[in-house]
Short mmCIF file of C-alpha atoms in Angstrom, two decimals:
data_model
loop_
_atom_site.label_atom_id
_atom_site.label_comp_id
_atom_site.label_asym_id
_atom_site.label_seq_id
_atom_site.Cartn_x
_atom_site.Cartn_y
_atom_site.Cartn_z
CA UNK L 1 209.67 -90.79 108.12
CA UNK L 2 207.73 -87.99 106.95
CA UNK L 3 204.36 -85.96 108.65
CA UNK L 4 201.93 -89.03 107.38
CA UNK L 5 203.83 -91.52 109.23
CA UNK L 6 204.30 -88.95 112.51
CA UNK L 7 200.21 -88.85 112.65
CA UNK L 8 199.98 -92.51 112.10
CA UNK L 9 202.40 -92.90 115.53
CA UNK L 10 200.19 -90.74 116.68
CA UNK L 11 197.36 -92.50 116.28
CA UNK L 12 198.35 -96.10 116.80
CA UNK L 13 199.50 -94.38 120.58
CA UNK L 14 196.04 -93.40 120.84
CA UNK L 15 194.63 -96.77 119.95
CA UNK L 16 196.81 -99.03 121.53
CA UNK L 17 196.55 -96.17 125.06
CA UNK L 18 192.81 -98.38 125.10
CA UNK L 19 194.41 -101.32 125.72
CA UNK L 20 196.18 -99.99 128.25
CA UNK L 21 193.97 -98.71 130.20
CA UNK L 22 194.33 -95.17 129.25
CA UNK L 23 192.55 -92.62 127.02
CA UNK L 24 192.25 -92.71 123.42
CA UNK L 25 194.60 -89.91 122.62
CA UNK L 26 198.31 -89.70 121.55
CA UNK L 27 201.25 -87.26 120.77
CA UNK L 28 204.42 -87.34 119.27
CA UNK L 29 207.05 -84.86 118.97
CA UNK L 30 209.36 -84.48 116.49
CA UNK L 31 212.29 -81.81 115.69
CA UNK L 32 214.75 -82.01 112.59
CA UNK L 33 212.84 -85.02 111.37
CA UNK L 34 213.66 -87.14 114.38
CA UNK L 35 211.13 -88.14 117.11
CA UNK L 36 211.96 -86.59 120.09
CA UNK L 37 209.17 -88.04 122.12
CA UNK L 38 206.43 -89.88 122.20
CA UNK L 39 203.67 -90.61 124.35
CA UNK L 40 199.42 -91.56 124.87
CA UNK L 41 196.71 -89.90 127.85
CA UNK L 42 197.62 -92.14 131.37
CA UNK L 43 195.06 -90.11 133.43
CA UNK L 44 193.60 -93.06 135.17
CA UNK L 45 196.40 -94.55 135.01
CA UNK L 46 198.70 -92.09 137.15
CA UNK L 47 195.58 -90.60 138.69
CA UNK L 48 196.50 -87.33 137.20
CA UNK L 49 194.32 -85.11 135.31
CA UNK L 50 197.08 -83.65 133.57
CA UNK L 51 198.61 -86.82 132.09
CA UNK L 52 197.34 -85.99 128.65
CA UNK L 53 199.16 -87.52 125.68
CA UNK L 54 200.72 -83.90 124.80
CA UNK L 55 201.39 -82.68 127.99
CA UNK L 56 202.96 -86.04 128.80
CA UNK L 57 205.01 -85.65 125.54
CA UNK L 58 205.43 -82.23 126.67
CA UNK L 59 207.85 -83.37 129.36
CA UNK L 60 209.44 -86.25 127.97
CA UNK L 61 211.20 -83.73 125.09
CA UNK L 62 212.11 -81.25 127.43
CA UNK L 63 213.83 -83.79 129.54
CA UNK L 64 215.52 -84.94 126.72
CA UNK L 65 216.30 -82.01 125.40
CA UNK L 66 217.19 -80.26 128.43
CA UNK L 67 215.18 -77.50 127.94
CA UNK L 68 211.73 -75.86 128.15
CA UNK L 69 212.03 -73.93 124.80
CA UNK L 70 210.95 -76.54 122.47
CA UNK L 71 211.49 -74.22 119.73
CA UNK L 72 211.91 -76.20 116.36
CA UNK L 73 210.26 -78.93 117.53
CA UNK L 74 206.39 -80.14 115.81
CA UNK L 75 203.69 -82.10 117.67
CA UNK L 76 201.67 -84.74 116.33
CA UNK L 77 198.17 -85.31 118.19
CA UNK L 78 195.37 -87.96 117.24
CA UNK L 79 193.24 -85.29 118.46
CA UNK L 80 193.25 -81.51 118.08
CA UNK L 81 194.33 -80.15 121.70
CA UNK L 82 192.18 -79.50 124.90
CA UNK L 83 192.57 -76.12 125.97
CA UNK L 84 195.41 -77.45 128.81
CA UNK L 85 197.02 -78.93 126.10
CA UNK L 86 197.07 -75.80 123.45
CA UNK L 87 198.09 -73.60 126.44
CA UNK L 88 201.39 -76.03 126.64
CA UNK L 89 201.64 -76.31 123.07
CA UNK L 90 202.11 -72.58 123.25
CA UNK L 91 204.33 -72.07 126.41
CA UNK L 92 207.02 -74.66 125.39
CA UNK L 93 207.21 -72.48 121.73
CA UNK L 94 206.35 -75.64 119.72
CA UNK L 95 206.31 -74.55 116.38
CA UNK L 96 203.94 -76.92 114.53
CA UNK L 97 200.66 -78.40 115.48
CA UNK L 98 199.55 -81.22 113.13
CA UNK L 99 196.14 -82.86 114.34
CA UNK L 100 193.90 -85.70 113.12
CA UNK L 101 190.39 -85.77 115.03
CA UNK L 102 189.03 -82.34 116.00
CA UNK L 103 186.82 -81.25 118.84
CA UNK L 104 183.15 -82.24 117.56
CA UNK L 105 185.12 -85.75 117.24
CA UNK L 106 185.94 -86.12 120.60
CA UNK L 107 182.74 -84.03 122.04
CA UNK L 108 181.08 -86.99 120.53
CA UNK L 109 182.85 -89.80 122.31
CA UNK L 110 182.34 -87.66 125.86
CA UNK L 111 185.58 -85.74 125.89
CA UNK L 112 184.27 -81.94 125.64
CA UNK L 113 186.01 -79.41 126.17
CA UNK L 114 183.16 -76.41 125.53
CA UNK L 115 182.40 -75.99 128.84
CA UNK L 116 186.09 -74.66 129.37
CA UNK L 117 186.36 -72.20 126.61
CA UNK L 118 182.97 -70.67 127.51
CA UNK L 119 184.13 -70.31 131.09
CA UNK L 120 187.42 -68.33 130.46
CA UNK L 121 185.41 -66.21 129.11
CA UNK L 122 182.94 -65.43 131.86
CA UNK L 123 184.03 -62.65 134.52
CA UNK L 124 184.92 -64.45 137.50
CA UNK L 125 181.75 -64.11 139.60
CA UNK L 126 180.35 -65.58 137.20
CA UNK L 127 182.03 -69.66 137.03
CA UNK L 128 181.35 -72.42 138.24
CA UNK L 129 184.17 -72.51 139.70
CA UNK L 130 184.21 -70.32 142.71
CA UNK L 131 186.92 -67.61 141.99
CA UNK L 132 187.80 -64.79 144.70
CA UNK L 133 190.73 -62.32 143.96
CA UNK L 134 192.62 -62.16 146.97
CA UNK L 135 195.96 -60.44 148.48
CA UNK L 136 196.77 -59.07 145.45
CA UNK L 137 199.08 -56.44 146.92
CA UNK L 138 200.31 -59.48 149.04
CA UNK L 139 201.10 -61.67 146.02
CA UNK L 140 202.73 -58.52 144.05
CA UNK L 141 205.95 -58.87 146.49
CA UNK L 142 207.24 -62.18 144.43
CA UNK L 143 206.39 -60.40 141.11
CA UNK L 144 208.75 -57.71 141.97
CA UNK L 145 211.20 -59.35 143.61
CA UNK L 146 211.53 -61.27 140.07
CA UNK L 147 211.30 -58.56 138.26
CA UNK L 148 214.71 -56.61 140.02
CA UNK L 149 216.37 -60.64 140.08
CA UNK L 150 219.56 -60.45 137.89
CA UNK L 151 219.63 -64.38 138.12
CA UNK L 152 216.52 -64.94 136.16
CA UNK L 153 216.04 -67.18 133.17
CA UNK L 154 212.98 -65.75 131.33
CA UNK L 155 210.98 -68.23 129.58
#
């Protein structure tokens, strides 16, 4: 198989996800020319907002792999990445992102995901989201105690 026919997995996921009952997106995962994963959006259909296609492909490769560091490894998405998704893409080292519809694409089918990226970059007091810093000092004690833990597996 080569990149064409990783997208086209992709995107038959995505299509058949309809039928489904899920969303119109899906993600495949590939490393050393082998599919690792594979997987489409169940949001409604696990009532989690997190079930995205990449997120859920996310999880099936590092199961299979047995590790977080997906290092090697490319994605395939019907659709380029909702900020959750990116933020994923990044922290499991994913080397290659390979998209087919973009954001205007899905903005236009009522999956936006503007209103995210212009709140991130608001100062807190001024979200929607109601955002209080709190215990700071407090919260600190687990960041040093993990800092001084020999037993740590950074990631």
């Amino acid at each position: 198989m080569n990149t064409k026919d990783f997208m086209q997995l992709a995107i038959n996921l995505a299509i058949n996800s309809i039928d489904n009952g899920g969303g119109p997106f899906g993600a495949v995962i590939v490393k050393d020319g082998e599919i690792i994963s594979q997987s489409s959006n169940s949001v409604t259909l696990d009532t989690d907002p997190t079930a995205h296609a990449e997120i859920n492909a996310i999880r099936k490769a590092a199961k299979k792999l047995n590790s977080f560091d997906l290092s090697g490894c490319e994605i395939y998405s019907s659709c380029e990445p909702c900020p959750m998704c990116l933020g994923a893409i990044y922290w499991a080292k994913i080397e290659h992102l390979y998209f087919g519809a973009n954001q205007k694409d899905a903005d236009e089918i009522g999956f936006s995901d503007e209103f995210i990226y212009k709140e991130i970059e608001k100062p807190y007091e001024y979200r929607n989201l109601k955002t209080d810093n709190m215990m700071r000092e407090e919260a600190l004690e687990a960041f040093n105690k993990w800092k001084d833990f020999e037993g740590k597996i950074e990631y």
